[in-house]
Coordinates of C-alpha atoms in Angstrom, one line a residue:
X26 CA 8.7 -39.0 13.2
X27 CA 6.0 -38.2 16.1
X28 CA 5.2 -35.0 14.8
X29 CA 4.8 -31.7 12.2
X30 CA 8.7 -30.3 11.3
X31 CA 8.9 -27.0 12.6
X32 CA 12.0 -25.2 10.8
X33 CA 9.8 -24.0 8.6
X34 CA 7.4 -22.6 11.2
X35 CA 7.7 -18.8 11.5
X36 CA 7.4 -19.0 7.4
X37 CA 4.4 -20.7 6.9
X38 CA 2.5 -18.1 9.9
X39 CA 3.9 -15.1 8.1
X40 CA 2.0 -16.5 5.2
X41 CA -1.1 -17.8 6.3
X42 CA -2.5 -14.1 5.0
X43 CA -2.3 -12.1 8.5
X44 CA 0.1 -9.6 6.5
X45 CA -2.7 -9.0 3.3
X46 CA -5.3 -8.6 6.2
X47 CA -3.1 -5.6 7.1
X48 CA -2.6 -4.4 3.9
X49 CA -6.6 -4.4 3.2
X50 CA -6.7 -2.6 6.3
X51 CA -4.3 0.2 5.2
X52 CA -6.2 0.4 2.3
X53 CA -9.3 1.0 3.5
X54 CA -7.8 3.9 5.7
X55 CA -10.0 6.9 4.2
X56 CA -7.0 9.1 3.9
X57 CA -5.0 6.4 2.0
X58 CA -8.5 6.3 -0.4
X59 CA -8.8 9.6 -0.9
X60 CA -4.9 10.1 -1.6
X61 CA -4.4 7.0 -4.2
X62 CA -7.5 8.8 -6.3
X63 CA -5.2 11.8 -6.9
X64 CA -3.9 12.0 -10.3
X65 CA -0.4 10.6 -10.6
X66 CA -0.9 9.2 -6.7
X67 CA -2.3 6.1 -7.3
X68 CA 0.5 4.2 -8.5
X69 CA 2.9 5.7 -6.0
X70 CA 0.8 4.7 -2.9
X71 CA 0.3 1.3 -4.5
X72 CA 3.8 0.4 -5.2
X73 CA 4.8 2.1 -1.4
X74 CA 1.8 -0.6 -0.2
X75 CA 3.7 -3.2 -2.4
X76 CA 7.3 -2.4 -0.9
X77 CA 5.9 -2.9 2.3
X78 CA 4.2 -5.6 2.2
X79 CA 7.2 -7.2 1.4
X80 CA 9.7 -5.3 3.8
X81 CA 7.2 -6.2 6.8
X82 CA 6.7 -10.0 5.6
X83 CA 10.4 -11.0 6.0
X84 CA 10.6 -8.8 9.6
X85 CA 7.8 -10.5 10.8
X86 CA 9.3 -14.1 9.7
X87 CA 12.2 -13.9 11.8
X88 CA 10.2 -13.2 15.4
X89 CA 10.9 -17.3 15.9
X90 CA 14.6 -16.2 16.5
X91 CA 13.9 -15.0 20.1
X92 CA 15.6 -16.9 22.5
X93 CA 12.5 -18.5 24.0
X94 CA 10.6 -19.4 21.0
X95 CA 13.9 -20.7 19.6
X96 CA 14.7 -23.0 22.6
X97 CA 11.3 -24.2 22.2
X98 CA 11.2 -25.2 18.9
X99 CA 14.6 -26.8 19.5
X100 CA 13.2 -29.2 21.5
X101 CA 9.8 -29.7 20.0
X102 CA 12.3 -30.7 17.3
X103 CA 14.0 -33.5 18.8
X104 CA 11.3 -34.7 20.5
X105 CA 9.4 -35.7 17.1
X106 CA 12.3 -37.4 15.9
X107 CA 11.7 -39.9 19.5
X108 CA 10.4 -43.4 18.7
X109 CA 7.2 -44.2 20.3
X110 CA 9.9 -45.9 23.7
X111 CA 11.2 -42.9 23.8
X112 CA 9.1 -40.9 24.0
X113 CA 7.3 -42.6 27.0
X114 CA 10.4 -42.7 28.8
X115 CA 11.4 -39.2 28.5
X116 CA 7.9 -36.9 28.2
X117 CA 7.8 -36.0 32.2
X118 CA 11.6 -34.6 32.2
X119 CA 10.3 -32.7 28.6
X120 CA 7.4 -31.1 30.1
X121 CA 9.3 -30.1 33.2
X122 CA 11.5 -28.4 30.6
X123 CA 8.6 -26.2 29.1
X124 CA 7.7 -24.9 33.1
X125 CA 7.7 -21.4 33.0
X126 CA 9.1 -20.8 29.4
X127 CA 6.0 -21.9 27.0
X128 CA 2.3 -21.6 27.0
X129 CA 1.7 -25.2 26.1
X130 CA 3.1 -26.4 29.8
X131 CA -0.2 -26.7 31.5
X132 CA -2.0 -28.2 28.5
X133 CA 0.7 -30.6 28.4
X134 CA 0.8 -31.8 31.7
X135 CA -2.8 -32.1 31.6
X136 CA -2.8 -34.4 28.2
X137 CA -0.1 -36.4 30.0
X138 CA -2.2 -37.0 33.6
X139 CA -5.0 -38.2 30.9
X140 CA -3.0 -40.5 29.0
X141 CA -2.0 -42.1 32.9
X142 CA -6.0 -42.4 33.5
X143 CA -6.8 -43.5 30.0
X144 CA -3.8 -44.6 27.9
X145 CA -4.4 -44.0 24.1
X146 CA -1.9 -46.0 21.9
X147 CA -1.7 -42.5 19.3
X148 CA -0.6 -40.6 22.6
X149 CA 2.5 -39.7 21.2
X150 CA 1.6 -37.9 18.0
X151 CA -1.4 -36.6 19.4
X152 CA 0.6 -35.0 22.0
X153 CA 3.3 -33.0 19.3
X154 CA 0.7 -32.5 17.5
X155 CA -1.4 -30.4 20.0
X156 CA 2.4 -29.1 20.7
X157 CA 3.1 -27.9 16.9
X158 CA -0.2 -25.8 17.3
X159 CA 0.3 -23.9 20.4
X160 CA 3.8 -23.2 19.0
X161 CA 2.2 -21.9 15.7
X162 CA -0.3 -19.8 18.0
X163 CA 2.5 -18.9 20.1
X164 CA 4.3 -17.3 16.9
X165 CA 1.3 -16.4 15.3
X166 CA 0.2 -14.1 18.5
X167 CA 4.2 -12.8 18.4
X168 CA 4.0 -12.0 14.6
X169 CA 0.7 -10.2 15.3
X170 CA 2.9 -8.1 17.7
X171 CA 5.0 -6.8 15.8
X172 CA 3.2 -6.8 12.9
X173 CA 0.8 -4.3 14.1
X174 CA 3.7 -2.0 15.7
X175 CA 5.3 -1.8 11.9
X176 CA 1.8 -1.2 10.7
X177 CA 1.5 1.7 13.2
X178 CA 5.1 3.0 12.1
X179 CA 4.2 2.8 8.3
X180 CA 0.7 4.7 8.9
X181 CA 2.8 7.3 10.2
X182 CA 5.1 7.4 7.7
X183 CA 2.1 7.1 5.3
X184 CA 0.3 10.6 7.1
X185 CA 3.9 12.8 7.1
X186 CA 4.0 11.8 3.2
X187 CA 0.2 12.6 2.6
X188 CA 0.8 16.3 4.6
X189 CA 3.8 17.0 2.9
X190 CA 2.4 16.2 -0.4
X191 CA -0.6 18.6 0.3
X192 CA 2.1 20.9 1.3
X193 CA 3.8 20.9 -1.6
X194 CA 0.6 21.0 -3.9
X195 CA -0.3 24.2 -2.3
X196 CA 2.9 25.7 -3.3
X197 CA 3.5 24.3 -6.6
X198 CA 2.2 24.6 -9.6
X199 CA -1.6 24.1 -10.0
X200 CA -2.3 21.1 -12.3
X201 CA 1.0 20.1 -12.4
X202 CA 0.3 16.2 -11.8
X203 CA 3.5 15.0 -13.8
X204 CA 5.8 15.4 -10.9
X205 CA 3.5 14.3 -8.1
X206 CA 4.8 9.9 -8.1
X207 CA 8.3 11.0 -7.8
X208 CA 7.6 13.6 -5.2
X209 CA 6.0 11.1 -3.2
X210 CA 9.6 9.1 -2.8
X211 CA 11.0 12.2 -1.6
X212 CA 8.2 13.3 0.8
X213 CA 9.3 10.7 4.0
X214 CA 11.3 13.9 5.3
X215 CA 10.0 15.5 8.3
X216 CA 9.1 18.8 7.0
X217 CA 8.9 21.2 10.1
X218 CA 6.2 24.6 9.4
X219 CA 9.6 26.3 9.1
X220 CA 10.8 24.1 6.4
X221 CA 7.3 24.5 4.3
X222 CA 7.3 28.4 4.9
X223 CA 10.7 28.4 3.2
X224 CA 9.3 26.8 0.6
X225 CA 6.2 28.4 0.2
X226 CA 8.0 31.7 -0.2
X227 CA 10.4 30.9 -2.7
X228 CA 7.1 29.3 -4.5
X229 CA 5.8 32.8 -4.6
X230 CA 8.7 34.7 -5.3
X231 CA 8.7 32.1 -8.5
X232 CA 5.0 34.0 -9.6
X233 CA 5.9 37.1 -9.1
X234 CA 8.9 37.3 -10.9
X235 CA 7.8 35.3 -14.1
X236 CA 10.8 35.6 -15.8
X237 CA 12.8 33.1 -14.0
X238 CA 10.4 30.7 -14.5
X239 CA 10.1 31.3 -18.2
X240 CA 14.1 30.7 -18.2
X241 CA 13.6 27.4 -16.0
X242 CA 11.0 26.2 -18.9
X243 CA 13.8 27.1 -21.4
X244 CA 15.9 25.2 -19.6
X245 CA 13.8 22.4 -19.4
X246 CA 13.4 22.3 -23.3
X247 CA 17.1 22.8 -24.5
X248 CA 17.8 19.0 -23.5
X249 CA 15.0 17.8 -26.1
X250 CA 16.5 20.5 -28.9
X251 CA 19.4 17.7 -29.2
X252 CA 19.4 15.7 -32.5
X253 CA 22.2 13.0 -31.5
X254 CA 20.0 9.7 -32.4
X255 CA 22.1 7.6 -30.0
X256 CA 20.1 9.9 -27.1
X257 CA 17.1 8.7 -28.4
X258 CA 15.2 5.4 -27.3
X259 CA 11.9 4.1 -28.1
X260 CA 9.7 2.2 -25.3
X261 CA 8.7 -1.0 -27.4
X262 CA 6.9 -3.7 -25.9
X263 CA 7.4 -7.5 -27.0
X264 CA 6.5 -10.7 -26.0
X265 CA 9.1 -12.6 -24.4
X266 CA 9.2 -16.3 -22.8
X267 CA 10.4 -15.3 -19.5
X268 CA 11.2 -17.8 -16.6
X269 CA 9.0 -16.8 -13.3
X270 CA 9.4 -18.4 -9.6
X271 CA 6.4 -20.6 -9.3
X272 CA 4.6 -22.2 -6.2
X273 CA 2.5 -24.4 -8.6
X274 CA 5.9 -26.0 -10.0
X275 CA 7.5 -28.9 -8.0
X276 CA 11.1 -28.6 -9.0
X277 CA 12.0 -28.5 -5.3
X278 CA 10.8 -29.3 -1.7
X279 CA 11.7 -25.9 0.0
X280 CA 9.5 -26.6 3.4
X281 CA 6.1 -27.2 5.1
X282 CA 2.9 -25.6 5.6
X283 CA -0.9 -25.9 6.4
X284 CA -3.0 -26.1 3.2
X285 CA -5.8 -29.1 1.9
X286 CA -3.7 -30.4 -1.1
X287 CA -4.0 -34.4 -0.5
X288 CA -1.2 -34.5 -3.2
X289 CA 1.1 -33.2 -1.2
X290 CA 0.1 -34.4 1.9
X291 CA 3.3 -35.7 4.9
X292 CA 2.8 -39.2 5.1
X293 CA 2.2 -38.6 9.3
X294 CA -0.4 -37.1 8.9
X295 CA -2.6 -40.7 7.4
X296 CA -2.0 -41.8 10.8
X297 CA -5.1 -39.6 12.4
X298 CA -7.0 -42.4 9.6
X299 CA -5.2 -45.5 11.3
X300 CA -7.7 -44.8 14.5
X301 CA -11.6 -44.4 14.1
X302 CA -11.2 -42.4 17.2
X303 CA -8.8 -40.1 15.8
X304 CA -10.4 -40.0 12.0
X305 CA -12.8 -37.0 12.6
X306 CA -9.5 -35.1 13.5
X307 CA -8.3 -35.6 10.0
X308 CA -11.1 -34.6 8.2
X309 CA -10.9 -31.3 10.6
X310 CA -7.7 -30.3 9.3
X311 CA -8.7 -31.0 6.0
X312 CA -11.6 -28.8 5.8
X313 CA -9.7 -26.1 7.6
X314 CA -6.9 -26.3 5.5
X315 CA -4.7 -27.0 8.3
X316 CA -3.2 -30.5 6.7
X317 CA 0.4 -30.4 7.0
X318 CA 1.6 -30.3 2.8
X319 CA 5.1 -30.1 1.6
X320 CA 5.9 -26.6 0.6
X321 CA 7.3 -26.7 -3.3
X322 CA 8.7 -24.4 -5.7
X323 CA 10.6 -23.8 -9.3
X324 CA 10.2 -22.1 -12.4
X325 CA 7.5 -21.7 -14.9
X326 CA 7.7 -20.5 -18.2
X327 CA 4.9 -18.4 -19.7
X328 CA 4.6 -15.5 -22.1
X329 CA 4.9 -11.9 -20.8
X330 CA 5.1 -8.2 -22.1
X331 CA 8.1 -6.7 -21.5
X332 CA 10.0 -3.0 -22.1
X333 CA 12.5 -3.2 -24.7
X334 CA 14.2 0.5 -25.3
X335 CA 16.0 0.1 -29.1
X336 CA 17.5 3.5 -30.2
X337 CA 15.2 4.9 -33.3
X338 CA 15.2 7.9 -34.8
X339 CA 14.6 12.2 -33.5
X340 CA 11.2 12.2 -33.4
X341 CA 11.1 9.6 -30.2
X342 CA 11.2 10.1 -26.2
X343 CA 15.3 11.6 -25.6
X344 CA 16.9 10.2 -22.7
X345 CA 17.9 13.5 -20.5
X346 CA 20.5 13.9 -18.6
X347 CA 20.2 15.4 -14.8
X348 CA 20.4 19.6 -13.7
X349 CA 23.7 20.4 -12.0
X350 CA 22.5 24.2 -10.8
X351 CA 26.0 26.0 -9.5
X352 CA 25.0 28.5 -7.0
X353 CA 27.6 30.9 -5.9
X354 CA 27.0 31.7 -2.2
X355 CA 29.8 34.9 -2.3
X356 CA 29.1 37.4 0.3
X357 CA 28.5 39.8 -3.0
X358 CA 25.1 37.8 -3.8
X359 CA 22.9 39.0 -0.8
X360 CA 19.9 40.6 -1.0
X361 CA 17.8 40.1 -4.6
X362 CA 20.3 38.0 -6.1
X363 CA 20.0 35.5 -3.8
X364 CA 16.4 35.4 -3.3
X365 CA 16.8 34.8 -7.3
X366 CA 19.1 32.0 -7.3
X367 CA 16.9 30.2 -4.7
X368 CA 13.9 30.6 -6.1
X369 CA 15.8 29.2 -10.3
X370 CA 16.9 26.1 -8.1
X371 CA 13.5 25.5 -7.0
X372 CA 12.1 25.7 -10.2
X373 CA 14.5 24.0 -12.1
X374 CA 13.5 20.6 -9.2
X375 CA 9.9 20.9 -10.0
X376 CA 11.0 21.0 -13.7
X377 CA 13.6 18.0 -13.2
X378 CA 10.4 16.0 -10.9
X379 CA 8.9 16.4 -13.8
X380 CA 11.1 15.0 -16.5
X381 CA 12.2 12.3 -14.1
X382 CA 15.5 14.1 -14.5
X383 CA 18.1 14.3 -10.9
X384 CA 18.9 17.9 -10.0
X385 CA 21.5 18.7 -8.0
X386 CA 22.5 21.9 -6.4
X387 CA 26.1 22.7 -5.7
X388 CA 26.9 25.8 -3.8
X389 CA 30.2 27.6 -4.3
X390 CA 32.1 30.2 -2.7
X391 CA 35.6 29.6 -1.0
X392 CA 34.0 26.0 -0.2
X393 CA 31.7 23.7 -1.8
X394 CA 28.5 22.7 -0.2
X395 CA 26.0 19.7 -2.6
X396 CA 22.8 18.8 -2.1
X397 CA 20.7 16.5 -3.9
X398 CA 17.4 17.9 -4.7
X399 CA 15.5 15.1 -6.2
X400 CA 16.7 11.7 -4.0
X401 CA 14.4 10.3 -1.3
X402 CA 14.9 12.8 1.7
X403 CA 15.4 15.6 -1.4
X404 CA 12.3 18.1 0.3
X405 CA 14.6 18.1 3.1
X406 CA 17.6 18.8 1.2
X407 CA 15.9 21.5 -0.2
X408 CA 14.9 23.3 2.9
X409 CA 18.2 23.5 3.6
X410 CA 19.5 24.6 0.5
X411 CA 16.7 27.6 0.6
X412 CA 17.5 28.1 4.3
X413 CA 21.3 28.8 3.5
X414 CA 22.5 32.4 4.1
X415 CA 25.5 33.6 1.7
X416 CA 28.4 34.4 2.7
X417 CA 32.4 34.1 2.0
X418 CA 34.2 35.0 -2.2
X419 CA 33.9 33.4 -5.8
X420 CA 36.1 31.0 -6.4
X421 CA 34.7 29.4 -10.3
X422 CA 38.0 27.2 -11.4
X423 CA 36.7 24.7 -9.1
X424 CA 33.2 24.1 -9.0
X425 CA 33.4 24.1 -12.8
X426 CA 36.3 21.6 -12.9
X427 CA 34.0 19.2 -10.6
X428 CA 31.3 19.7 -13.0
X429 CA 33.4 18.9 -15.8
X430 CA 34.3 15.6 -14.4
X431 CA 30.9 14.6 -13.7
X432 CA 29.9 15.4 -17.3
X433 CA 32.7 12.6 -18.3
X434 CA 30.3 9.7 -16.9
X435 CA 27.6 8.1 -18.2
X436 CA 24.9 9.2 -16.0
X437 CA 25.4 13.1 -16.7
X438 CA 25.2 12.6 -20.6
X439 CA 23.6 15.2 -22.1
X440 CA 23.3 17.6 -18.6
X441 CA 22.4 20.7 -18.2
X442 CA 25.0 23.3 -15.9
X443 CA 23.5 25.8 -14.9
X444 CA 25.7 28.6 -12.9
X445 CA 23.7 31.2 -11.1
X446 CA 26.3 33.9 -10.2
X447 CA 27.0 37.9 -10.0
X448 CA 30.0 36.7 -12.4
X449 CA 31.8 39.4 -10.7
X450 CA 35.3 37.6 -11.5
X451 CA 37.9 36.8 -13.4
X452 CA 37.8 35.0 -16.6
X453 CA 38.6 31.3 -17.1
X454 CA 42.1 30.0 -18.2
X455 CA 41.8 28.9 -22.1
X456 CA 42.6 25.0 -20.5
X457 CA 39.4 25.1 -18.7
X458 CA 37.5 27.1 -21.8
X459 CA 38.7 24.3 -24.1
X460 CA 37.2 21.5 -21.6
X461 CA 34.3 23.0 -21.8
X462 CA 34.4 23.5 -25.4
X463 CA 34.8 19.5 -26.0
X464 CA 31.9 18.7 -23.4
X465 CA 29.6 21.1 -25.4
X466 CA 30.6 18.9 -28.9
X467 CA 29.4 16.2 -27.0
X468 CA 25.9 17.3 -26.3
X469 CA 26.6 18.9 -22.5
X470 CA 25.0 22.3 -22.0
X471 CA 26.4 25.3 -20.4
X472 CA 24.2 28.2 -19.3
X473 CA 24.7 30.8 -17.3
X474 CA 22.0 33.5 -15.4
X475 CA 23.9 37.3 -14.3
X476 CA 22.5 38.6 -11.4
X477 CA 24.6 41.8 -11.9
X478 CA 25.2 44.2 -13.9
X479 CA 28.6 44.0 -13.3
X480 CA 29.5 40.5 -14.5
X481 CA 32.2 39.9 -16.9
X482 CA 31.4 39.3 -20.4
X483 CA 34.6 37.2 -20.7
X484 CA 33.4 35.0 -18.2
X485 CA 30.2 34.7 -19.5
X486 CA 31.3 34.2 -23.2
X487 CA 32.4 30.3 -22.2
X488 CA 28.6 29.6 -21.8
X489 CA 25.9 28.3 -24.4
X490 CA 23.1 30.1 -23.8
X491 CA 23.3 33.2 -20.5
X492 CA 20.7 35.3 -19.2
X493 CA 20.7 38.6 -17.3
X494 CA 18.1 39.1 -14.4
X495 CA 18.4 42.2 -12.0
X496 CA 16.8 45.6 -10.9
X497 CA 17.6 48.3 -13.4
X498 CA 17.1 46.0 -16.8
X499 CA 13.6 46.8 -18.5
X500 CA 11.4 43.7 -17.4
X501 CA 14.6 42.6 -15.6
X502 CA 15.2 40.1 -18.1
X503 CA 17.2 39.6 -21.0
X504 CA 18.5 36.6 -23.3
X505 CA 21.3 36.3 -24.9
X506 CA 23.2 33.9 -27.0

């Protein structure tokens, strides 16, 4: 073979450390800095870095498939497969093949008007070698491209994330720095001034009306009041002999690429040493790392912690289950009531944020309408939810079947319904009170908060735990159970 396979190409440029040089960059961004030094931020920003890093690596890797770079390397690729005949016979038709479609054309027709001056018996492997490394510049520069154009795009995304976080800490909580990593994941929305006015509003409707937060905090505790031991898991750390993909291990051959080990040298690259001329080229390479080695991989085995969750006993971390807050969005809910059952919803997210809990939000009236408070785009989910103006009648038989049938799988054990409501209707048939009844044996929670006066105590009696919060009640809030 003449020269340096190239399949492996775009893989071994995409690895030569250009994507870490961009990562230090983003790093160094002050704003980056000053955000990962925030309590509960750090890891967030590091593990979004991580994701990145990763996401852009593989992107980048695959700039070789253009059509010219491809073409190219097709033929680079049959060329250093030529014998030494061969290639003599066939380099001027090759070189008129690169005219106009790769940078190496002039450089090659000079080596070649050389070689008819002064022939050098290594002509042919010099020659795909000084090919292989303008193709490697060639996808080098392209990788640079695009590399810095995804860079650009994930400094955006990194900025929007940053504002809206500051946004949010403004209207949240002071101090609360539980909720803050999680937040981060949902923070890649566009949040408009509109959408954070929304917010901030219902954020200080929340402090002046105290007593819907102190029933969101109740809230929050009910799901740790459950002693059902099969809830509970312990975090235990062991030590485990786990299996790892190595580059040290030499299980396999899985390409090529530029590095100083002489272990693994390709056995065309001893033939710089064959020439005196051609040694000092060698030892070049060598000391710049830019030997052509066999790439090799496998599997190592070495000793790591590792999570282990074994069920234990109360007095351990409970595994709780998600919100599922059931507005109704009836005409008859206008006015205070509303502003209440917006504001509950936003309190019960920061609560859920949190506890690492999902909370999701499913408006009722004639229609059903769910959002999804705590997913990745959940900020913007919830400026719509806030943003939603009532209107239409109560219809409960269904929104509380659907939540009955989400409480049958596993990822709503042990949740929390919470129905915010006028409860100005009828009461439930005894079918739907004895659903709820079995859900309830099995650790499910039912709560209801009246925003009337006028809601029906029959309706409310299938609930655990209901509250009552409107104008004309002392303090505007009572408990009862």
């Amino acid at each position: 073979m003449l020269g340096v396979d190239a399949l492996n190409l775009a893989m071994s440029v995409a690895e030569s450390g250009m994507v870490e040089t961009a990562v230090n960059d983003l790093i160094g961004r002050s704003q980056v800095l000053m955000a990962s030094e925030k309590p509960g931020m750090q890891a967030s920003v590091t593990n979004h870095l991580r994701k990145w890093k990763g996401s852009v690596k593989r992107r980048i890797s695959k700039v070789s498939e253009s059509e010219q770079v491809r073409e190219e390397l097709a033929l680079y690729q049959t060329v250093i497969h030529w014998d030494e005949a061969q290639f003599e016979e066939q380099i001027k038709s090759t070189i008129r093949q690169l005219k106009g479609n790769s940078n190496f054309y002039s450089t090659a027709k000079r080596l070649l008007e050389r070689q008819e001056s002064a022939p050098n018996p290594m002509f042919a492997h010099f020659f795909c070698d000084q090919w292989y490394q303008s193709l490697y510049r060639s996808v080098k520069q392209l990788q640079l491209d695009e590399l810095e154009v995804d860079k650009q795009k994930f400094l955006d995304d990194l900025y929007n994330r940053m504002e809206n976080m500051k946004n949010m800490r403004q209207i949240g909580d002071a101090g609360d720095e539980a909720q803050l990593g999680r937040l981060w994941d949902m923070a890649a929305a566009k949040l408009s001034r509109t959408d954070v006015a929304t917010m901030a509003k219902y954020a200080t409707f929340l402090r002046k009306h105290s007593g819907l937060k102190e029933i969101a905090n109740e809230l929050g505790r009910m799901a740790s009041q459950v002693d059902d031991p099969a809830l509970r898991k312990r975090p235990a750390v062991e030590l485990q002999l786990v299996e790892e993909q190595s580059d040290e291990a030499t299980d396999d051959i899985v390409g090529i690429h530029e590095s100083d080990d002489l272990s693994k040298l390709l056995p065309n690259e001893t033939m710089f040493l064959a020439y005196p001329e051609l040694e000092v080229i060698f030892y070049q390479h060598l000391v710049d790392k830019r030997l052509m080695n066999y790439r090799t991989a496998g599997k190592s085995r070495k000793l790591r912690k590792v999570n282990a969750h074994t069920p234990n006993s109360s007095e351990l971390d409970l595994e709780k289950g998600p919100f599922i807050v059931c507005v109704d969005a009836s005409g008859s809910m206008s006015g205070f009531p509303e502003q209440c059952a917006k504001a509950m919803a936003y309190a019960l997210m920061q609560i859920a944020l949190a506890e690492q809990r999902d909370c999701f939000v499913i408006m009722f009236s004639t229609e059903q309408i769910t959002y999804e408070l705590t997913k990745k785009d959940g900020l913007r989910e919830a400026s719509d939810f806030l943003s939603y103006t009532f209107h239409g009648g109560t219809d409960f038989e269904p929104v509380l079947q659907k939540c009955i049938d989400l409480m049958h799988t596993d990822k709503f054990l042990n949740a929390d319904m919470v129905v915010l409501s006028d409860f100005i209707a009828p009461k439930q048939s005894q079918e739907m009170v004895d659903k709820v009844t079995e859900l309830q044996a099995r650790h499910n929670r039912f709560h209801a908060l009246c925003l009337s006066k006028y809601g029906n105590p029959e309706l409310l009696d299938i609930f655990s735990h209901h509250w009552s919060y409107h104008p004309g009640l002392m303090g505007r809030f009572i408990k009862k159970l």
